[in-house]
Amino acid sequence: MILAEKITEARKKNGWSQEEMAEKLSVSRQAVSKWESAQSTPDLQKVLRLAEIFGVSTDYLLKDELKSETGTEILEYAAEESSVRSVSMEEANAFMEWRRKTGPTLAGAVALCIISPALLIFLAGLSDSHIENISENMATGAGISVLLLLVAAAVVIFVSYSIHGQQYEYLEKERIETAYGVTGLVQERKKDYESTFTRGIAAGVTLCILAVIPMFAAIAFSQPDYIITATVSILLLLVAVGVFFIVRVSTINGSYVILLQEGEYTPEEKRYKKKTEVFTTAYWCIVTAIYLAWSFQTREWDKTWILWAVAGVLFGGLRAVMQGRIKEK
């Protein structure tokens, strides 16, 4: 939406005629008409005055990519502009250092969640094949106990991370403006970390892909069921290591992306997140409930884990559709 269209839209939203708006700006009606038809452009002083009477920022008026079709959206943007948070050099350094220190811990917590059902799956395979005289109750009891302990440990880490991270939450959710020198420092650190980030992502993705090889090999050579079940546990272990690498480097690199307001942390993306936050929370709560209900009812833990992969892909698709609809509005 160009300046002319924004002036026309804002004027109509306020219920003013061209004459009424001209009086407020101390210009002629013909001048307003030319602005709205894009035959001429208001000077800087008039742009400042337009922003004032419309209750919007000059950025909204002058930047074509910032568009709005409702009065509510204009007010939302104006409110966001007025609540821009300033980030000092000390705050930026503290945030990057906190991310650097907690990256491995957070990655470890995610890995614990992934490997948590590994022992349960392994013991279930031995029990079904009547190996080592392991009963079904013993396998289930021991496996679930370990699963719950690992998940509990991971939850403690997640909660601690969330509590300590509350002081930096505004960086991810609000519009920010960095102090002089911060952007240059962050860009330099991001460039220095780029090779480490690339290696970490490559190693993690490679492990996740190769993790299925033992299972496919066991199936191809017609191995007993308990061997095939054991390879599922191996798959989870390899995936956990791969995800550890990915989460670790992504957490650290994410601090640079957040401060530079790139990727999913641009001001526009932050607005989308606010509008889809309720959906995201509800979605994953429902997925978790379905997973637990399905797993405890069927006790097929070696199969129910696939729900997370399906839910992740489905979430990506639904989020893309929702963002597309928001952009159209």
CSV table of C-alpha atoms in Angstrom, one decimal:
chain,number,residue,atom,x,y,z
A,1,MET,CA,0.0,0.0,0.0
A,2,ILE,CA,1.5,3.3,-1.1
A,3,LEU,CA,1.3,6.7,0.7
A,4,ALA,CA,-1.6,8.0,-1.4
A,5,GLU,CA,-3.7,4.9,-0.5
A,6,LYS,CA,-2.8,5.2,3.2
A,7,ILE,CA,-3.8,8.8,3.3
A,8,THR,CA,-7.1,8.1,1.6
A,9,GLU,CA,-7.9,5.1,3.8
A,10,ALA,CA,-7.0,6.8,7.1
A,11,ARG,CA,-9.0,9.9,6.2
A,12,LYS,CA,-12.1,7.8,5.5
A,13,LYS,CA,-11.6,5.7,8.6
A,14,ASN,CA,-11.8,9.0,10.6
A,15,GLY,CA,-14.9,10.1,8.7
A,16,TRP,CA,-13.4,13.3,7.3
A,17,SER,CA,-14.0,14.9,3.9
A,18,GLN,CA,-11.1,16.2,1.9
A,19,GLU,CA,-12.1,19.7,3.0
A,20,GLU,CA,-12.1,18.8,6.7
A,21,MET,CA,-8.7,17.2,6.5
A,22,ALA,CA,-7.4,20.2,4.5
A,23,GLU,CA,-8.5,22.5,7.3
A,24,LYS,CA,-6.7,20.4,9.9
A,25,LEU,CA,-3.5,20.5,7.8
A,26,SER,CA,-3.8,24.2,6.8
A,27,VAL,CA,-3.7,23.3,3.1
A,28,SER,CA,-6.2,23.4,0.2
A,29,ARG,CA,-8.6,20.7,-0.7
A,30,GLN,CA,-6.8,20.5,-4.1
A,31,ALA,CA,-3.5,19.6,-2.3
A,32,VAL,CA,-5.2,16.8,-0.4
A,33,SER,CA,-6.8,15.5,-3.6
A,34,LYS,CA,-3.4,15.5,-5.3
A,35,TRP,CA,-1.9,13.5,-2.4
A,36,GLU,CA,-4.6,10.9,-2.6
A,37,SER,CA,-4.3,10.5,-6.4
A,38,ALA,CA,-0.5,10.3,-6.2
A,39,GLN,CA,-0.1,13.4,-8.3
A,40,SER,CA,2.1,15.0,-5.6
A,41,THR,CA,3.7,14.1,-2.3
A,42,PRO,CA,3.3,16.0,1.0
A,43,ASP,CA,6.6,17.5,2.3
A,44,LEU,CA,8.2,16.3,5.5
A,45,GLN,CA,6.4,18.7,7.8
A,46,LYS,CA,3.0,17.6,6.3
A,47,VAL,CA,3.9,14.0,6.7
A,48,LEU,CA,4.7,14.6,10.4
A,49,ARG,CA,1.4,16.4,10.8
A,50,LEU,CA,-0.5,13.5,9.0
A,51,ALA,CA,1.0,11.0,11.3
A,52,GLU,CA,-0.1,13.1,14.3
A,53,ILE,CA,-3.7,13.5,13.2
A,54,PHE,CA,-4.1,9.9,12.1
A,55,GLY,CA,-2.4,8.5,15.2
A,56,VAL,CA,0.1,6.5,13.3
A,57,SER,CA,3.9,6.5,12.9
A,58,THR,CA,5.8,8.2,10.0
A,59,ASP,CA,7.2,4.7,9.2
A,60,TYR,CA,3.7,3.4,8.6
A,61,LEU,CA,3.0,6.2,6.2
A,62,LEU,CA,6.3,6.2,4.3
A,63,LYS,CA,7.1,2.5,4.1
A,64,ASP,CA,5.1,0.7,1.4
A,65,GLU,CA,5.5,-2.7,2.9
A,66,LEU,CA,3.6,-1.7,6.0
A,67,LYS,CA,0.0,-2.0,5.0
A,68,SER,CA,-3.3,-2.1,6.8
A,69,GLU,CA,-6.9,-2.5,5.7
A,70,THR,CA,-8.6,-1.8,9.0
A,71,GLY,CA,-8.6,1.0,11.5
A,72,THR,CA,-7.8,-1.6,14.2
A,73,GLU,CA,-4.6,-2.6,12.3
A,74,ILE,CA,-3.5,1.1,12.1
A,75,LEU,CA,-4.1,1.5,15.8
A,76,GLU,CA,-2.2,-1.7,16.5
A,77,TYR,CA,0.8,-0.6,14.5
A,78,ALA,CA,0.8,2.8,16.1
A,79,ALA,CA,0.7,1.2,19.6
A,80,GLU,CA,3.6,-1.1,18.7
A,81,GLU,CA,5.6,1.8,17.4
A,82,SER,CA,5.1,3.7,20.7
A,83,SER,CA,6.2,0.7,22.8
A,84,VAL,CA,9.5,0.0,21.0
A,85,ARG,CA,12.0,-1.3,23.6
A,86,SER,CA,15.5,0.0,23.6
A,87,VAL,CA,18.3,-2.6,24.0
A,88,SER,CA,21.6,-1.4,25.5
A,89,MET,CA,25.0,-2.9,24.8
A,90,GLU,CA,25.1,-4.4,28.3
A,91,GLU,CA,21.7,-6.0,27.8
A,92,ALA,CA,22.7,-7.4,24.4
A,93,ASN,CA,25.9,-8.9,25.8
A,94,ALA,CA,24.1,-10.4,28.8
A,95,PHE,CA,21.5,-12.0,26.5
A,96,MET,CA,24.1,-13.5,24.2
A,97,GLU,CA,26.2,-14.8,27.1
A,98,TRP,CA,23.1,-16.4,28.7
A,99,ARG,CA,22.2,-18.1,25.5
A,100,ARG,CA,25.7,-19.4,25.1
A,101,LYS,CA,25.8,-20.9,28.5
A,102,THR,CA,22.3,-22.4,28.5
A,103,GLY,CA,22.5,-23.7,24.9
A,104,PRO,CA,24.0,-27.1,25.8
A,105,THR,CA,21.7,-27.5,28.9
A,106,LEU,CA,18.6,-26.8,26.8
A,107,ALA,CA,19.8,-29.2,24.1
A,108,GLY,CA,20.4,-31.9,26.7
A,109,ALA,CA,16.8,-31.5,28.0
A,110,VAL,CA,15.4,-31.9,24.5
A,111,ALA,CA,17.6,-35.0,24.0
A,112,LEU,CA,16.3,-36.5,27.3
A,113,CYS,CA,12.7,-36.2,26.0
A,114,ILE,CA,13.7,-38.0,22.8
A,115,ILE,CA,15.5,-40.9,24.5
A,116,SER,CA,13.0,-41.3,27.4
A,117,PRO,CA,11.0,-44.1,25.8
A,118,ALA,CA,14.1,-46.0,24.5
A,119,LEU,CA,14.5,-48.3,27.4
A,120,LEU,CA,10.7,-49.0,27.5
A,121,ILE,CA,10.8,-50.0,23.8
A,122,PHE,CA,13.8,-52.2,24.3
A,123,LEU,CA,12.4,-54.0,27.3
A,124,ALA,CA,9.1,-54.4,25.6
A,125,GLY,CA,10.8,-56.1,22.7
A,126,LEU,CA,12.6,-58.5,25.0
A,127,SER,CA,9.4,-59.2,26.9
A,128,ASP,CA,7.4,-60.0,23.8
A,129,SER,CA,10.2,-62.4,22.6
A,130,HIS,CA,10.5,-64.0,26.0
A,131,ILE,CA,14.1,-63.1,26.3
A,132,GLU,CA,15.9,-63.1,29.7
A,133,ASN,CA,12.6,-64.0,31.5
A,134,ILE,CA,11.5,-60.4,31.4
A,135,SER,CA,7.7,-60.2,32.1
A,136,GLU,CA,5.5,-57.7,30.5
A,137,ASN,CA,4.8,-56.0,33.8
A,138,MET,CA,8.5,-55.8,34.6
A,139,ALA,CA,9.3,-54.3,31.2
A,140,THR,CA,6.4,-51.8,31.4
A,141,GLY,CA,7.1,-50.8,35.0
A,142,ALA,CA,10.9,-50.3,34.6
A,143,GLY,CA,10.5,-48.6,31.2
A,144,ILE,CA,7.8,-46.2,32.3
A,145,SER,CA,9.7,-45.4,35.5
A,146,VAL,CA,12.8,-44.4,33.5
A,147,LEU,CA,10.7,-42.5,31.0
A,148,LEU,CA,9.0,-40.4,33.7
A,149,LEU,CA,12.4,-39.7,35.4
A,150,LEU,CA,14.0,-38.5,32.2
A,151,VAL,CA,11.0,-36.4,31.3
A,152,ALA,CA,10.8,-35.0,34.8
A,153,ALA,CA,14.5,-34.0,34.6
A,154,ALA,CA,13.9,-32.4,31.2
A,155,VAL,CA,10.8,-30.5,32.6
A,156,VAL,CA,12.9,-29.1,35.4
A,157,ILE,CA,15.5,-27.8,32.9
A,158,PHE,CA,12.7,-26.3,30.7
A,159,VAL,CA,11.1,-24.6,33.7
A,160,SER,CA,14.4,-23.2,34.9
A,161,TYR,CA,15.3,-22.0,31.4
A,162,SER,CA,11.9,-20.3,31.1
A,163,ILE,CA,12.1,-18.6,34.5
A,164,HIS,CA,15.6,-17.2,33.9
A,165,GLY,CA,14.6,-16.3,30.4
A,166,GLN,CA,11.6,-14.1,31.3
A,167,GLN,CA,13.9,-11.1,31.6
A,168,TYR,CA,14.7,-11.5,27.9
A,169,GLU,CA,11.2,-12.4,26.7
A,170,TYR,CA,10.6,-9.0,25.3
A,171,LEU,CA,13.4,-9.4,22.8
A,172,GLU,CA,11.4,-12.2,21.1
A,173,LYS,CA,8.0,-10.7,21.3
A,174,GLU,CA,8.3,-6.9,21.2
A,175,ARG,CA,9.7,-4.5,18.7
A,176,ILE,CA,13.2,-3.5,19.8
A,177,GLU,CA,15.7,-0.8,18.9
A,178,THR,CA,19.3,-1.5,19.7
A,179,ALA,CA,21.7,1.1,21.0
A,180,TYR,CA,24.6,2.5,18.9
A,181,GLY,CA,27.2,-0.2,18.2
A,182,VAL,CA,25.0,-3.2,19.2
A,183,THR,CA,24.0,-4.2,15.6
A,184,GLY,CA,27.6,-4.1,14.4
A,185,LEU,CA,28.8,-6.2,17.4
A,186,VAL,CA,26.1,-8.8,16.9
A,187,GLN,CA,26.7,-9.0,13.2
A,188,GLU,CA,30.4,-9.6,13.8
A,189,ARG,CA,29.7,-12.4,16.4
A,190,LYS,CA,27.1,-14.0,14.1
A,191,LYS,CA,29.7,-14.1,11.2
A,192,ASP,CA,32.3,-15.6,13.5
A,193,TYR,CA,29.9,-18.3,14.7
A,194,GLU,CA,28.6,-19.1,11.2
A,195,SER,CA,31.0,-22.0,10.5
A,196,THR,CA,30.3,-23.6,13.9
A,197,PHE,CA,26.6,-23.2,13.3
A,198,THR,CA,26.8,-24.8,9.9
A,199,ARG,CA,28.8,-27.8,11.2
A,200,GLY,CA,26.4,-28.3,14.0
A,201,ILE,CA,23.4,-28.3,11.8
A,202,ALA,CA,25.1,-30.6,9.2
A,203,ALA,CA,26.2,-33.1,11.9
A,204,GLY,CA,22.7,-33.1,13.5
A,205,VAL,CA,20.8,-33.6,10.3
A,206,THR,CA,23.2,-36.3,9.1
A,207,LEU,CA,22.8,-38.3,12.4
A,208,CYS,CA,19.0,-38.0,12.2
A,209,ILE,CA,19.0,-39.3,8.6
A,210,LEU,CA,21.5,-42.1,9.3
A,211,ALA,CA,19.6,-43.1,12.5
A,212,VAL,CA,17.1,-45.3,10.5
A,213,ILE,CA,19.9,-47.4,8.9
A,214,PRO,CA,20.1,-50.0,11.7
A,215,MET,CA,16.4,-50.5,11.7
A,216,PHE,CA,16.1,-50.9,8.0
A,217,ALA,CA,19.2,-53.3,8.0
A,218,ALA,CA,17.5,-55.5,10.7
A,219,ILE,CA,14.3,-55.6,8.6
A,220,ALA,CA,16.2,-56.4,5.4
A,221,PHE,CA,18.1,-59.3,7.0
A,222,SER,CA,14.9,-60.6,8.7
A,223,GLN,CA,16.2,-60.3,12.2
A,224,PRO,CA,14.0,-61.4,15.2
A,225,ASP,CA,11.4,-58.9,16.5
A,226,TYR,CA,13.4,-58.1,19.6
A,227,ILE,CA,16.4,-57.1,17.4
A,228,ILE,CA,14.2,-54.8,15.3
A,229,THR,CA,12.7,-53.3,18.4
A,230,ALA,CA,16.2,-52.7,19.8
A,231,THR,CA,17.1,-50.8,16.6
A,232,VAL,CA,14.2,-48.5,17.3
A,233,SER,CA,15.9,-47.6,20.6
A,234,ILE,CA,19.2,-47.1,18.8
A,235,LEU,CA,17.3,-44.8,16.3
A,236,LEU,CA,16.1,-42.7,19.2
A,237,LEU,CA,19.5,-42.5,20.7
A,238,LEU,CA,21.1,-41.3,17.4
A,239,VAL,CA,18.3,-38.8,16.8
A,240,ALA,CA,18.7,-37.5,20.3
A,241,VAL,CA,22.4,-36.8,19.7
A,242,GLY,CA,21.6,-35.2,16.3
A,243,VAL,CA,18.9,-33.0,17.9
A,244,PHE,CA,21.3,-32.1,20.7
A,245,PHE,CA,23.8,-30.7,18.1
A,246,ILE,CA,21.0,-28.8,16.2
A,247,VAL,CA,19.4,-27.3,19.3
A,248,ARG,CA,22.7,-26.3,20.9
A,249,VAL,CA,24.0,-24.3,17.9
A,250,SER,CA,20.5,-23.0,17.0
A,251,THR,CA,20.1,-21.6,20.6
A,252,ILE,CA,23.3,-19.7,20.4
A,253,ASN,CA,22.8,-18.5,16.8
A,254,GLY,CA,19.2,-17.6,17.7
A,255,SER,CA,20.5,-14.9,20.1
A,256,TYR,CA,22.1,-13.1,17.2
A,257,VAL,CA,19.0,-13.5,15.0
A,258,ILE,CA,16.8,-12.2,17.7
A,259,LEU,CA,18.9,-9.1,18.4
A,260,LEU,CA,19.2,-8.4,14.6
A,261,GLN,CA,15.4,-9.0,14.2
A,262,GLU,CA,15.9,-11.4,11.3
A,263,GLY,CA,14.0,-14.4,10.2
A,264,GLU,CA,11.0,-15.2,12.4
A,265,TYR,CA,11.9,-12.3,14.7
A,266,THR,CA,11.2,-9.4,12.3
A,267,PRO,CA,8.6,-6.9,13.6
A,268,GLU,CA,6.0,-8.3,11.1
A,269,GLU,CA,6.6,-11.9,12.2
A,270,LYS,CA,6.2,-10.9,15.8
A,271,ARG,CA,2.8,-9.6,15.1
A,272,TYR,CA,1.8,-12.8,13.4
A,273,LYS,CA,3.0,-14.8,16.5
A,274,LYS,CA,0.9,-12.7,18.8
A,275,LYS,CA,-2.2,-13.5,16.7
A,276,THR,CA,-1.4,-17.3,16.6
A,277,GLU,CA,-0.1,-17.7,20.1
A,278,VAL,CA,-3.3,-19.2,21.5
A,279,PHE,CA,-3.6,-21.7,18.6
A,280,THR,CA,0.0,-22.9,19.1
A,281,THR,CA,-0.5,-23.5,22.8
A,282,ALA,CA,-3.8,-25.3,22.4
A,283,TYR,CA,-2.4,-27.4,19.5
A,284,TRP,CA,0.5,-28.8,21.4
A,285,CYS,CA,-1.5,-29.4,24.5
A,286,ILE,CA,-4.0,-31.5,22.4
A,287,VAL,CA,-1.2,-33.4,20.7
A,288,THR,CA,0.4,-34.2,24.1
A,289,ALA,CA,-3.0,-35.4,25.5
A,290,ILE,CA,-3.6,-37.6,22.4
A,291,TYR,CA,-0.1,-39.1,22.7
A,292,LEU,CA,-0.4,-40.0,26.3
A,293,ALA,CA,-3.9,-41.4,26.0
A,294,TRP,CA,-3.0,-43.5,22.9
A,295,SER,CA,0.3,-44.7,24.5
A,296,PHE,CA,-1.1,-45.7,27.9
A,297,GLN,CA,-4.2,-47.4,26.4
A,298,THR,CA,-2.4,-49.4,23.7
A,299,ARG,CA,1.1,-49.7,25.4
A,300,GLU,CA,2.6,-49.6,22.0
A,301,TRP,CA,5.2,-47.0,22.9
A,302,ASP,CA,7.4,-48.2,20.0
A,303,LYS,CA,4.7,-47.0,17.6
A,304,THR,CA,3.0,-44.0,19.2
A,305,TRP,CA,6.1,-41.8,19.0
A,306,ILE,CA,5.4,-41.3,15.3
A,307,LEU,CA,2.6,-39.0,16.4
A,308,TRP,CA,5.2,-36.3,17.2
A,309,ALA,CA,6.6,-36.4,13.7
A,310,VAL,CA,3.2,-36.2,12.1
A,311,ALA,CA,2.1,-33.4,14.5
A,312,GLY,CA,5.3,-31.4,13.7
A,313,VAL,CA,4.7,-31.6,9.9
A,314,LEU,CA,1.0,-30.8,10.3
A,315,PHE,CA,1.7,-27.9,12.6
A,316,GLY,CA,4.1,-26.4,10.0
A,317,GLY,CA,1.4,-26.6,7.3
A,318,LEU,CA,-1.4,-25.1,9.5
A,319,ARG,CA,0.9,-22.3,10.7
A,320,ALA,CA,1.7,-21.4,7.0
A,321,VAL,CA,-2.0,-21.4,6.1
A,322,MET,CA,-2.8,-19.1,9.1
A,323,GLN,CA,0.0,-16.7,8.3
A,324,GLY,CA,-1.2,-16.6,4.7
A,325,ARG,CA,-4.7,-15.6,5.8
A,326,ILE,CA,-3.4,-13.0,8.2
A,327,LYS,CA,-1.3,-11.4,5.4
A,328,GLU,CA,-4.4,-11.3,3.2
A,329,LYS,CA,-6.4,-9.4,5.8
